[in-house]
GROMACS .gro file of N, CA and C in nm:
model
  444
    1MET      N    1   3.702   0.161  -7.409
    1MET     CA    2   3.899   0.194  -7.418
    1MET      C    3   3.891   0.296  -7.230
    2SER      N    4   3.951   0.287  -7.151
    2SER     CA    5   3.972   0.348  -7.020
    2SER      C    6   4.036   0.457  -7.023
    3VAL      N    7   3.976   0.562  -6.970
    3VAL     CA    8   3.959   0.712  -6.931
    3VAL      C    9   4.165   0.762  -6.974
    4SER      N   10   4.157   0.673  -6.938
    4SER     CA   11   4.352   0.666  -6.923
    4SER      C   12   4.461   0.709  -7.002
    5MET      N   13   4.392   0.525  -7.126
    5MET     CA   14   4.421   0.506  -7.224
    5MET      C   15   4.449   0.638  -7.326
    6PHE      N   16   4.357   0.770  -7.316
    6PHE     CA   17   4.356   0.935  -7.396
    6PHE      C   18   4.415   0.966  -7.321
    7ASP      N   19   4.463   0.975  -7.217
    7ASP     CA   20   4.531   1.090  -7.151
    7ASP      C   21   4.733   0.982  -7.216
    8GLU      N   22   4.747   0.883  -7.215
    8GLU     CA   23   4.960   0.835  -7.303
    8GLU      C   24   4.922   0.860  -7.458
    9THR      N   25   4.803   0.891  -7.504
    9THR     CA   26   4.845   0.894  -7.684
    9THR      C   27   4.846   1.033  -7.739
   10LEU      N   28   4.737   1.160  -7.654
   10LEU     CA   29   4.627   1.224  -7.738
   10LEU      C   30   4.745   1.373  -7.595
   11PRO      N   31   4.743   1.544  -7.692
   11PRO     CA   32   4.846   1.574  -7.624
   11PRO      C   33   4.804   1.645  -7.518
   12ARG      N   34   4.823   1.754  -7.433
   12ARG     CA   35   4.862   1.799  -7.294
   12ARG      C   36   4.874   1.987  -7.297
   13GLY      N   37   4.676   2.030  -7.379
   13GLY     CA   38   4.694   2.179  -7.368
   13GLY      C   39   4.757   2.195  -7.533
   14GLU      N   40   4.746   2.319  -7.441
   14GLU     CA   41   4.822   2.382  -7.656
   14GLU      C   42   4.959   2.284  -7.653
   15ARG      N   43   4.897   2.277  -7.832
   15ARG     CA   44   5.118   2.220  -7.913
   15ARG      C   45   5.082   2.326  -7.984
   16ASP      N   46   5.186   2.332  -8.013
   16ASP     CA   47   5.229   2.390  -8.163
   16ASP      C   48   5.222   2.542  -8.209
   17GLY      N   49   5.145   2.534  -8.131
   17GLY     CA   50   5.099   2.749  -8.160
   17GLY      C   51   4.915   2.661  -8.157
   18VAL      N   52   4.921   2.570  -8.137
   18VAL     CA   53   4.747   2.483  -8.228
   18VAL      C   54   4.642   2.414  -8.086
   19GLY      N   55   4.595   2.564  -8.059
   19GLY     CA   56   4.483   2.501  -7.908
   19GLY      C   57   4.445   2.419  -7.922
   20LEU      N   58   4.366   2.348  -7.845
   20LEU     CA   59   4.301   2.211  -7.849
   20LEU      C   60   4.141   2.280  -7.773
   21ARG      N   61   4.076   2.158  -7.789
   21ARG     CA   62   3.885   2.172  -7.779
   21ARG      C   63   3.930   2.049  -7.780
   22VAL      N   64   3.773   2.009  -7.666
   22VAL     CA   65   3.734   1.895  -7.680
   22VAL      C   66   3.565   1.874  -7.689
   23GLY      N   67   3.484   1.760  -7.687
   23GLY     CA   68   3.266   1.793  -7.766
   23GLY      C   69   3.320   1.654  -7.704
   24ALA      N   70   3.198   1.669  -7.595
   24ALA     CA   71   3.159   1.540  -7.624
   24ALA      C   72   3.032   1.480  -7.684
   25ILE      N   73   3.027   1.333  -7.772
   25ILE     CA   74   2.864   1.315  -7.731
   25ILE      C   75   2.790   1.229  -7.664
   26ILE      N   76   2.685   1.229  -7.598
   26ILE     CA   77   2.644   1.208  -7.517
   26ILE      C   78   2.529   1.154  -7.574
   27ASP      N   79   2.399   0.975  -7.558
   27ASP     CA   80   2.406   0.913  -7.665
   27ASP      C   81   2.311   0.829  -7.530
   28ARG      N   82   2.175   0.869  -7.557
   28ARG     CA   83   1.999   0.885  -7.457
   28ARG      C   84   1.957   0.829  -7.583
   29GLY      N   85   1.965   0.667  -7.619
   29GLY     CA   86   1.928   0.605  -7.686
   29GLY      C   87   1.963   0.597  -7.828
   30GLY      N   88   1.980   0.660  -7.889
   30GLY     CA   89   1.994   0.747  -7.972
   30GLY      C   90   1.978   0.898  -8.061
   31GLU      N   91   1.985   0.914  -7.947
   31GLU     CA   92   1.934   1.067  -7.970
   31GLU      C   93   2.068   1.160  -7.837
   32VAL      N   94   2.120   1.209  -7.932
   32VAL     CA   95   2.314   1.289  -7.856
   32VAL      C   96   2.196   1.422  -7.803
   33LEU      N   97   2.328   1.445  -7.693
   33LEU     CA   98   2.221   1.576  -7.604
   33LEU      C   99   2.337   1.652  -7.696
   34LEU      N  100   2.262   1.825  -7.767
   34LEU     CA  101   2.293   1.960  -7.819
   34LEU      C  102   2.280   2.012  -7.662
   35LEU      N  103   2.382   2.112  -7.745
   35LEU     CA  104   2.318   2.233  -7.626
   35LEU      C  105   2.277   2.394  -7.732
   36GLU      N  106   2.228   2.476  -7.678
   36GLU     CA  107   2.167   2.624  -7.732
   36GLU      C  108   2.253   2.647  -7.721
   37LEU      N  109   2.295   2.829  -7.774
   37LEU     CA  110   2.358   2.912  -7.796
   37LEU      C  111   2.219   2.989  -7.771
   38PRO      N  112   2.320   3.130  -7.672
   38PRO     CA  113   2.165   3.197  -7.677
   38PRO      C  114   2.131   3.291  -7.849
   39SER      N  115   1.983   3.327  -7.810
   39SER     CA  116   1.954   3.413  -7.941
   39SER      C  117   1.970   3.534  -7.892
   40THR      N  118   2.019   3.653  -8.035
   40THR     CA  119   2.011   3.787  -8.000
   40THR      C  120   1.921   3.863  -8.089
   41GLY      N  121   1.952   3.791  -8.208
   41GLY     CA  122   1.854   3.792  -8.360
   41GLY      C  123   1.782   3.730  -8.369
   42PRO      N  124   1.772   3.813  -8.541
   42PRO     CA  125   1.555   3.647  -8.616
   42PRO      C  126   1.677   3.584  -8.662
   43ILE      N  127   1.802   3.554  -8.671
   43ILE     CA  128   1.882   3.409  -8.673
   43ILE      C  129   1.916   3.310  -8.614
   44ARG      N  130   1.848   3.158  -8.618
   44ARG     CA  131   1.813   3.030  -8.523
   44ARG      C  132   1.955   3.063  -8.483
   45PRO      N  133   2.157   3.061  -8.374
   45PRO     CA  134   2.211   3.040  -8.330
   45PRO      C  135   2.215   2.878  -8.347
   46THR      N  136   2.356   2.792  -8.428
   46THR     CA  137   2.439   2.664  -8.429
   46THR      C  138   2.399   2.643  -8.319
   47ARG      N  139   2.351   2.448  -8.315
   47ARG     CA  140   2.363   2.389  -8.151
   47ARG      C  141   2.545   2.322  -8.148
   48LYS      N  142   2.551   2.343  -8.011
   48LYS     CA  143   2.664   2.229  -8.021
   48LYS      C  144   2.703   2.152  -7.893
   49LEU      N  145   2.800   2.069  -7.889
   49LEU     CA  146   2.760   1.947  -7.849
   49LEU      C  147   2.913   2.045  -7.651
   50PRO      N  148   2.842   1.955  -7.587
   50PRO     CA  149   2.912   2.004  -7.462
   50PRO      C  150   3.091   1.958  -7.480
   51GLY      N  151   3.092   2.039  -7.462
   51GLY     CA  152   3.339   2.018  -7.446
   51GLY      C  153   3.336   2.165  -7.363
   52ALA      N  154   3.515   2.165  -7.342
   52ALA     CA  155   3.596   2.318  -7.361
   52ALA      C  156   3.746   2.319  -7.395
   53THR      N  157   3.786   2.382  -7.410
   53THR     CA  158   3.922   2.437  -7.379
   53THR      C  159   4.004   2.343  -7.290
   54VAL      N  160   4.082   2.304  -7.341
   54VAL     CA  161   4.224   2.165  -7.300
   54VAL      C  162   4.255   2.292  -7.265
   55GLU      N  163   4.305   2.322  -7.152
   55GLU     CA  164   4.367   2.431  -7.064
   55GLU      C  165   4.577   2.372  -7.046
   56PRO      N  166   4.652   2.457  -7.088
   56PRO     CA  167   4.780   2.435  -7.076
   56PRO      C  168   4.832   2.379  -6.929
   57GLY      N  169   4.810   2.286  -6.992
   57GLY     CA  170   4.919   2.160  -6.881
   57GLY      C  171   4.780   2.036  -6.809
   58GLU      N  172   4.679   2.048  -6.889
   58GLU     CA  173   4.537   1.972  -6.853
   58GLU      C  174   4.535   1.864  -6.948
   59SER      N  175   4.549   1.800  -6.880
   59SER     CA  176   4.534   1.617  -6.953
   59SER      C  177   4.351   1.728  -7.120
   60VAL      N  178   4.369   1.552  -7.195
   60VAL     CA  179   4.214   1.597  -7.251
   60VAL      C  180   4.138   1.536  -7.151
   61THR      N  181   4.115   1.409  -7.151
   61THR     CA  182   4.006   1.350  -7.039
   61THR      C  183   3.979   1.407  -6.945
   62GLY      N  184   4.069   1.540  -6.873
   62GLY     CA  185   4.015   1.570  -6.784
   62GLY      C  186   3.934   1.719  -6.848
   63ALA      N  187   4.013   1.766  -6.950
   63ALA     CA  188   3.933   1.867  -6.960
   63ALA      C  189   3.777   1.867  -7.056
   64LEU      N  190   3.743   1.732  -7.106
   64LEU     CA  191   3.662   1.611  -7.119
   64LEU      C  192   3.592   1.610  -7.020
   65ILE      N  193   3.615   1.527  -6.895
   65ILE     CA  194   3.489   1.513  -6.783
   65ILE      C  195   3.492   1.738  -6.679
   66ARG      N  196   3.580   1.803  -6.713
   66ARG     CA  197   3.593   1.921  -6.663
   66ARG      C  198   3.444   1.985  -6.716
   67GLY      N  199   3.490   1.976  -6.847
   67GLY     CA  200   3.363   2.051  -6.910
   67GLY      C  201   3.239   2.018  -6.985
   68VAL      N  202   3.254   1.857  -6.989
   68VAL     CA  203   3.069   1.865  -6.963
   68VAL      C  204   3.031   1.811  -6.842
   69GLU      N  205   3.063   1.851  -6.726
   69GLU     CA  206   2.998   1.912  -6.574
   69GLU      C  207   2.992   2.062  -6.573
   70GLU      N  208   3.031   2.105  -6.642
   70GLU     CA  209   3.048   2.225  -6.627
   70GLU      C  210   2.908   2.261  -6.751
   71GLU      N  211   2.929   2.229  -6.837
   71GLU     CA  212   2.778   2.296  -6.910
   71GLU      C  213   2.693   2.166  -6.878
   72THR      N  214   2.683   2.085  -6.886
   72THR     CA  215   2.577   2.054  -6.862
   72THR      C  216   2.507   1.903  -6.708
   73GLY      N  217   2.633   2.011  -6.624
   73GLY     CA  218   2.615   1.929  -6.453
   73GLY      C  219   2.606   1.814  -6.413
   74LEU      N  220   2.650   1.667  -6.578
   74LEU     CA  221   2.665   1.510  -6.576
   74LEU      C  222   2.747   1.506  -6.589
   75THR      N  223   2.776   1.371  -6.513
   75THR     CA  224   2.954   1.365  -6.429
   75THR      C  225   2.928   1.226  -6.522
   76VAL      N  226   3.105   1.217  -6.594
   76VAL     CA  227   3.144   1.140  -6.757
   76VAL      C  228   3.149   1.027  -6.604
   77THR      N  229   3.139   0.902  -6.685
   77THR     CA  230   3.262   0.770  -6.682
   77THR      C  231   3.300   0.713  -6.717
   78ASP      N  232   3.352   0.716  -6.824
   78ASP     CA  233   3.395   0.646  -6.903
   78ASP      C  234   3.411   0.755  -7.107
   79ILE      N  235   3.539   0.706  -7.150
   79ILE     CA  236   3.469   0.743  -7.274
   79ILE      C  237   3.506   0.619  -7.315
   80ARG      N  238   3.441   0.609  -7.419
   80ARG     CA  239   3.422   0.505  -7.533
   80ARG      C  240   3.453   0.549  -7.658
   81HIS      N  241   3.455   0.649  -7.730
   81HIS     CA  242   3.491   0.635  -7.850
   81HIS      C  243   3.577   0.762  -7.896
   82HIS      N  244   3.678   0.718  -7.957
   82HIS     CA  245   3.747   0.894  -7.994
   82HIS      C  246   3.720   0.901  -8.153
   83VAL      N  247   3.577   0.978  -8.218
   83VAL     CA  248   3.480   0.936  -8.325
   83VAL      C  249   3.596   1.058  -8.369
   84GLY      N  250   3.627   1.230  -8.402
   84GLY     CA  251   3.742   1.236  -8.497
   84GLY      C  252   3.787   1.371  -8.489
   85ASP      N  253   3.822   1.474  -8.552
   85ASP     CA  254   3.854   1.590  -8.486
   85ASP      C  255   3.831   1.640  -8.641
   86PHE      N  256   3.801   1.803  -8.650
   86PHE     CA  257   3.830   1.914  -8.677
   86PHE      C  258   3.892   1.999  -8.614
   87GLU      N  259   3.924   2.111  -8.778
   87GLU     CA  260   4.006   2.228  -8.695
   87GLU      C  261   3.952   2.330  -8.744
   88TYR      N  262   3.984   2.483  -8.655
   88TYR     CA  263   3.888   2.620  -8.735
   88TYR      C  264   3.969   2.661  -8.654
   89LEU      N  265   3.990   2.837  -8.732
   89LEU     CA  266   4.014   2.972  -8.653
   89LEU      C  267   3.943   3.042  -8.510
   90SER      N  268   4.012   3.064  -8.473
   90SER     CA  269   3.972   3.083  -8.328
   90SER      C  270   3.881   3.245  -8.404
   91PRO      N  271   3.819   3.259  -8.310
   91PRO     CA  272   3.799   3.397  -8.308
   91PRO      C  273   3.842   3.561  -8.327
   92ALA      N  274   3.935   3.470  -8.229
   92ALA     CA  275   4.088   3.525  -8.256
   92ALA      C  276   4.183   3.540  -8.362
   93GLY      N  277   4.191   3.447  -8.478
   93GLY     CA  278   4.237   3.422  -8.618
   93GLY      C  279   4.332   3.313  -8.600
   94LYS      N  280   4.309   3.237  -8.424
   94LYS     CA  281   4.475   3.118  -8.415
   94LYS      C  282   4.343   2.991  -8.481
   95PRO      N  283   4.469   2.872  -8.450
   95PRO     CA  284   4.414   2.774  -8.500
   95PRO      C  285   4.337   2.652  -8.407
   96VAL      N  286   4.282   2.593  -8.363
   96VAL     CA  287   4.189   2.549  -8.285
   96VAL      C  288   4.144   2.393  -8.373
   97ARG      N  289   4.230   2.318  -8.294
   97ARG     CA  290   4.251   2.170  -8.320
   97ARG      C  291   4.109   2.074  -8.239
   98ARG      N  292   3.964   2.028  -8.223
   98ARG     CA  293   3.847   2.026  -8.144
   98ARG      C  294   3.820   1.806  -8.161
   99LEU      N  295   3.892   1.815  -8.075
   99LEU     CA  296   3.859   1.595  -8.026
   99LEU      C  297   3.759   1.609  -7.989
  100HIS      N  298   3.676   1.488  -8.072
  100HIS     CA  299   3.529   1.416  -8.069
  100HIS      C  300   3.488   1.289  -7.973
  101PHE      N  301   3.510   1.274  -7.890
  101PHE     CA  302   3.452   1.169  -7.796
  101PHE      C  303   3.306   1.143  -7.797
  102GLU      N  304   3.292   0.977  -7.802
  102GLU     CA  305   3.219   0.895  -7.739
  102GLU      C  306   3.253   0.935  -7.599
  103VAL      N  307   3.099   0.956  -7.490
  103VAL     CA  308   3.130   0.919  -7.297
  103VAL      C  309   3.000   0.909  -7.333
  104GLU      N  310   3.015   0.783  -7.177
  104GLU     CA  311   2.950   0.751  -7.091
  104GLU      C  312   2.882   0.859  -6.939
  105VAL      N  313   2.792   0.885  -6.982
  105VAL     CA  314   2.744   0.970  -6.853
  105VAL      C  315   2.652   0.905  -6.767
  106GLU      N  316   2.715   0.950  -6.551
  106GLU     CA  317   2.660   0.850  -6.501
  106GLU      C  318   2.484   0.861  -6.489
  107SER      N  319   2.440   0.971  -6.537
  107SER     CA  320   2.284   0.973  -6.597
  107SER      C  321   2.254   0.998  -6.653
  108PRO      N  322   2.183   0.976  -6.732
  108PRO     CA  323   2.182   1.164  -6.840
  108PRO      C  324   2.052   1.264  -6.841
  109GLY      N  325   2.088   1.247  -6.719
  109GLY     CA  326   1.964   1.398  -6.674
  109GLY      C  327   1.978   1.380  -6.510
  110PRO      N  328   1.910   1.489  -6.422
  110PRO     CA  329   1.896   1.630  -6.483
  110PRO      C  330   1.975   1.683  -6.616
  111VAL      N  331   1.942   1.823  -6.700
  111VAL     CA  332   2.087   1.868  -6.771
  111VAL      C  333   2.065   2.026  -6.675
  112VAL      N  334   2.158   2.042  -6.594
  112VAL     CA  335   2.168   2.109  -6.568
  112VAL      C  336   2.248   2.266  -6.627
  113LEU      N  337   2.194   2.343  -6.732
  113LEU     CA  338   2.341   2.437  -6.780
  113LEU      C  339   2.380   2.528  -6.734
  114SER      N  340   2.498   2.655  -6.750
  114SER     CA  341   2.542   2.695  -6.672
  114SER      C  342   2.579   2.855  -6.785
  115ALA      N  343   2.632   2.774  -6.921
  115ALA     CA  344   2.611   2.942  -6.924
  115ALA      C  345   2.528   2.857  -7.118
  116HIS      N  346   2.409   2.790  -7.167
  116HIS     CA  347   2.358   2.764  -7.253
  116HIS      C  348   2.187   2.880  -7.254
  117ALA      N  349   2.187   2.891  -7.367
  117ALA     CA  350   1.999   2.920  -7.386
  117ALA      C  351   1.926   2.809  -7.340
  118GLY      N  352   1.978   2.687  -7.378
  118GLY     CA  353   1.896   2.556  -7.373
  118GLY      C  354   1.956   2.395  -7.415
  119TYR      N  355   1.893   2.330  -7.374
  119TYR     CA  356   1.921   2.239  -7.503
  119TYR      C  357   1.760   2.078  -7.562
  120VAL      N  358   1.847   2.016  -7.616
  120VAL     CA  359   1.791   1.964  -7.649
  120VAL      C  360   1.789   1.789  -7.653
  121TRP      N  361   1.743   1.696  -7.683
  121TRP     CA  362   1.843   1.596  -7.726
  121TRP      C  363   1.699   1.538  -7.794
  122ALA      N  364   1.903   1.529  -8.011
  122ALA     CA  365   1.812   1.497  -8.080
  122ALA      C  366   1.855   1.381  -8.163
  123PRO      N  367   1.746   1.336  -8.256
  123PRO     CA  368   1.763   1.221  -8.342
  123PRO      C  369   1.949   1.239  -8.398
  124VAL      N  370   1.954   1.155  -8.383
  124VAL     CA  371   2.114   1.085  -8.393
  124VAL      C  372   2.049   1.156  -8.589
  125ASP      N  373   2.031   1.069  -8.663
  125ASP     CA  374   2.030   1.034  -8.743
  125ASP      C  375   1.889   1.141  -8.811
  126GLY      N  376   1.899   1.302  -8.759
  126GLY     CA  377   1.786   1.317  -8.788
  126GLY      C  378   1.855   1.448  -8.881
  127ASP      N  379   1.769   1.564  -8.959
  127ASP     CA  380   1.814   1.577  -9.084
  127ASP      C  381   1.835   1.708  -9.064
  128ASP      N  382   1.819   1.787  -8.918
  128ASP     CA  383   1.796   1.896  -8.900
  128ASP      C  384   1.826   1.920  -8.748
  129LEU      N  385   1.934   1.859  -8.694
  129LEU     CA  386   1.986   1.868  -8.626
  129LEU      C  387   2.102   2.066  -8.627
  130SER      N  388   2.082   2.165  -8.649
  130SER     CA  389   2.088   2.268  -8.657
  130SER      C  390   2.253   2.292  -8.611
  131VAL      N  391   2.367   2.205  -8.669
  131VAL     CA  392   2.452   2.228  -8.599
  131VAL      C  393   2.568   2.302  -8.730
  132THR      N  394   2.648   2.297  -8.718
  132THR     CA  395   2.814   2.320  -8.802
  132THR      C  396   2.794   2.170  -8.906
  133SER      N  397   2.894   2.198  -9.037
  133SER     CA  398   2.863   2.109  -9.204
  133SER      C  399   3.024   2.058  -9.055
  134SER      N  400   3.088   2.076  -8.954
  134SER     CA  401   3.161   1.991  -8.943
  134SER      C  402   3.151   1.921  -8.794
  135VAL      N  403   3.035   2.052  -8.734
  135VAL     CA  404   3.012   1.935  -8.608
  135VAL      C  405   2.922   1.803  -8.699
  136GLN      N  406   2.843   1.860  -8.767
  136GLN     CA  407   2.719   1.745  -8.861
  136GLN      C  408   2.855   1.661  -8.868
  137LYS      N  409   2.970   1.665  -8.997
  137LYS     CA  410   3.068   1.584  -8.988
  137LYS      C  411   3.106   1.420  -8.897
  138ILE      N  412   3.126   1.534  -8.761
  138ILE     CA  413   3.128   1.374  -8.680
  138ILE      C  414   3.085   1.356  -8.658
  139LEU      N  415   2.876   1.385  -8.570
  139LEU     CA  416   2.776   1.343  -8.573
  139LEU      C  417   2.762   1.213  -8.652
  140ASP      N  418   2.804   1.216  -8.818
  140ASP     CA  419   2.718   1.098  -8.903
  140ASP      C  420   2.887   0.969  -8.848
  141THR      N  421   2.987   1.064  -8.879
  141THR     CA  422   3.103   0.907  -8.863
  141THR      C  423   3.050   0.851  -8.702
  142TYR      N  424   3.023   0.952  -8.649
  142TYR     CA  425   3.005   0.829  -8.488
  142TYR      C  426   2.903   0.814  -8.485
  143ARG      N  427   2.683   0.782  -8.574
  143ARG     CA  428   2.622   0.722  -8.679
  143ARG      C  429   2.649   0.584  -8.690
  144GLU      N  430   2.760   0.660  -8.784
  144GLU     CA  431   2.822   0.474  -8.848
  144GLU      C  432   2.836   0.413  -8.774
  145LEU      N  433   3.030   0.450  -8.642
  145LEU     CA  434   3.034   0.362  -8.591
  145LEU      C  435   2.925   0.296  -8.488
  146VAL      N  436   2.876   0.363  -8.462
  146VAL     CA  437   2.776   0.333  -8.342
  146VAL      C  438   2.632   0.243  -8.409
  147TYR      N  439   2.605   0.271  -8.496
  147TYR     CA  440   2.432   0.227  -8.604
  147TYR      C  441   2.487   0.240  -8.697
  148PRO      N  442   2.561   0.124  -8.770
  148PRO     CA  443   2.589   0.092  -8.884
  148PRO      C  444   2.443   0.046  -8.942
   0.00000   0.00000   0.00000
Protein backbone atom coordinates (compact mmCIF):
# COMPACT_ATOMS: atom_id res chain seq x y z
CA MET A 1 0.00 0.00 0.00
CA SER A 2 1.33 3.44 -0.79
CA VAL A 3 2.25 5.79 2.00
CA SER A 4 -0.35 8.39 1.00
CA MET A 5 -3.22 5.86 1.27
CA PHE A 6 -2.81 5.79 5.06
CA ASP A 7 -2.87 9.59 5.30
CA GLU A 8 -6.23 9.68 3.51
CA THR A 9 -7.87 7.22 5.90
CA LEU A 10 -6.28 7.90 9.29
CA PRO A 11 -6.58 10.92 11.58
CA ARG A 12 -3.93 13.53 12.25
CA GLY A 13 -2.57 14.16 15.73
CA GLU A 14 -4.89 13.96 18.70
CA ARG A 15 -8.52 13.16 17.95
CA ASP A 16 -11.46 13.38 20.32
CA GLY A 17 -9.13 13.68 23.30
CA VAL A 18 -7.27 10.47 22.43
CA GLY A 19 -3.56 10.84 21.72
CA LEU A 20 -2.17 8.88 18.79
CA ARG A 21 1.08 6.97 18.71
CA VAL A 22 2.51 4.80 15.95
CA GLY A 23 4.63 1.67 16.11
CA ALA A 24 6.69 0.13 13.31
CA ILE A 25 7.31 -3.54 12.65
CA ILE A 26 10.61 -3.82 10.81
CA ASP A 27 11.16 -7.38 9.59
CA ARG A 28 14.58 -8.70 8.63
CA GLY A 29 13.96 -12.21 7.29
CA GLY A 30 11.68 -13.36 10.12
CA GLU A 31 13.27 -11.23 12.83
CA VAL A 32 11.72 -8.02 14.12
CA LEU A 33 13.53 -5.03 15.53
CA LEU A 34 12.82 -4.44 19.22
CA LEU A 35 14.24 -1.57 21.24
CA GLU A 36 15.44 -1.95 24.82
CA LEU A 37 14.69 0.69 27.41
CA PRO A 38 17.36 1.67 29.94
CA SER A 39 17.26 -0.48 33.09
CA THR A 40 17.63 1.14 36.50
CA GLY A 41 16.92 -1.86 38.67
CA PRO A 42 16.95 -5.63 38.92
CA ILE A 43 13.83 -6.12 36.77
CA ARG A 44 14.47 -6.30 33.03
CA PRO A 45 12.29 -3.68 31.30
CA THR A 46 10.04 -4.66 28.42
CA ARG A 47 11.14 -4.15 24.84
CA LYS A 48 9.20 -2.00 22.42
CA LEU A 49 8.67 -1.43 18.72
CA PRO A 50 10.15 1.75 17.23
CA GLY A 51 7.62 4.54 16.97
CA ALA A 52 6.53 8.05 17.85
CA THR A 53 3.74 10.27 19.07
CA VAL A 54 1.68 11.75 16.25
CA GLU A 55 2.00 15.50 16.81
CA PRO A 56 -0.98 17.84 16.28
CA GLY A 57 -1.33 18.47 12.54
CA GLU A 58 1.12 15.67 11.66
CA SER A 59 0.03 12.74 9.53
CA VAL A 60 0.26 9.18 10.81
CA THR A 61 2.65 8.41 7.96
CA GLY A 62 4.82 11.41 8.81
CA ALA A 63 5.03 10.36 12.46
CA LEU A 64 5.86 6.77 11.51
CA ILE A 65 8.67 7.82 9.17
CA ARG A 66 10.00 10.37 11.68
CA GLY A 67 9.79 8.00 14.64
CA VAL A 68 11.67 5.18 12.93
CA GLU A 69 14.40 7.55 11.80
CA GLU A 70 14.71 9.30 15.17
CA GLU A 71 14.79 6.09 17.22
CA THR A 72 16.80 3.81 14.91
CA GLY A 73 18.46 5.90 12.19
CA LEU A 74 16.68 3.75 9.58
CA THR A 75 14.84 5.23 6.59
CA VAL A 76 11.28 4.04 5.87
CA THR A 77 10.69 3.46 2.16
CA ASP A 78 7.22 1.89 2.26
CA ILE A 79 4.36 1.09 4.60
CA ARG A 80 3.07 -2.39 3.82
CA HIS A 81 0.31 -3.30 6.27
CA HIS A 82 -1.75 -1.75 9.04
CA VAL A 83 -1.38 -4.64 11.51
CA GLY A 84 -3.51 -3.50 14.41
CA ASP A 85 -4.07 -1.09 17.28
CA PHE A 86 -4.45 -1.05 21.03
CA GLU A 87 -5.39 1.56 23.59
CA TYR A 88 -3.92 2.37 26.97
CA LEU A 89 -3.63 5.18 29.51
CA SER A 90 -0.49 7.33 29.47
CA PRO A 91 1.44 7.84 32.73
CA ALA A 92 -0.52 11.13 33.00
CA GLY A 93 -3.81 9.17 32.79
CA LYS A 94 -4.76 10.29 29.26
CA PRO A 95 -6.11 7.82 26.69
CA VAL A 96 -3.72 6.84 23.90
CA ARG A 97 -4.34 4.76 20.77
CA ARG A 98 -1.25 3.09 19.31
CA LEU A 99 -1.45 2.18 15.60
CA HIS A 100 0.97 -0.47 14.25
CA PHE A 101 2.31 -0.91 10.74
CA GLU A 102 4.75 -3.16 8.93
CA VAL A 103 7.29 -0.92 7.21
CA GLU A 104 10.04 -1.45 4.68
CA VAL A 105 13.34 0.28 5.35
CA GLU A 106 16.07 1.24 2.93
CA SER A 107 18.49 -1.04 4.77
CA PRO A 108 18.12 -2.93 8.09
CA GLY A 109 21.33 -1.43 9.39
CA PRO A 110 23.26 -0.01 10.87
CA VAL A 111 20.80 0.71 13.67
CA VAL A 112 21.74 3.98 15.37
CA LEU A 113 19.94 4.48 18.67
CA SER A 114 19.05 7.91 20.04
CA ALA A 115 17.26 7.22 23.32
CA HIS A 116 17.33 3.46 23.95
CA ALA A 117 19.81 1.28 25.79
CA GLY A 118 20.02 -1.34 23.04
CA TYR A 119 18.19 -3.31 20.42
CA VAL A 120 17.68 -6.88 19.31
CA TRP A 121 16.55 -8.59 16.13
CA ALA A 122 14.17 -11.11 17.70
CA PRO A 123 12.55 -14.06 15.89
CA VAL A 124 8.95 -13.09 15.18
CA ASP A 125 7.90 -16.56 16.37
CA GLY A 126 10.05 -16.38 19.51
CA ASP A 127 8.64 -17.50 22.84
CA ASP A 128 10.10 -14.77 25.06
CA LEU A 129 10.31 -11.45 23.24
CA SER A 130 10.09 -9.51 26.53
CA VAL A 131 7.31 -7.25 25.22
CA THR A 132 4.02 -6.25 26.81
CA SER A 133 0.99 -8.45 26.21
CA SER A 134 -0.48 -5.77 23.91
CA VAL A 135 2.63 -5.69 21.72
CA GLN A 136 2.74 -9.50 21.76
CA LYS A 137 -0.80 -9.57 20.33
CA ILE A 138 0.26 -7.17 17.56
CA LEU A 139 3.26 -9.37 16.74
CA ASP A 140 1.07 -12.50 16.78
CA THR A 141 -1.32 -10.81 14.32
CA TYR A 142 1.64 -9.80 12.16
CA ARG A 143 3.04 -13.34 12.18
CA GLU A 144 -0.35 -14.75 11.11
CA LEU A 145 -0.64 -12.13 8.37
CA VAL A 146 2.85 -12.52 6.90
CA TYR A 147 3.89 -16.06 7.91
CA PRO A 148 0.63 -18.09 7.79
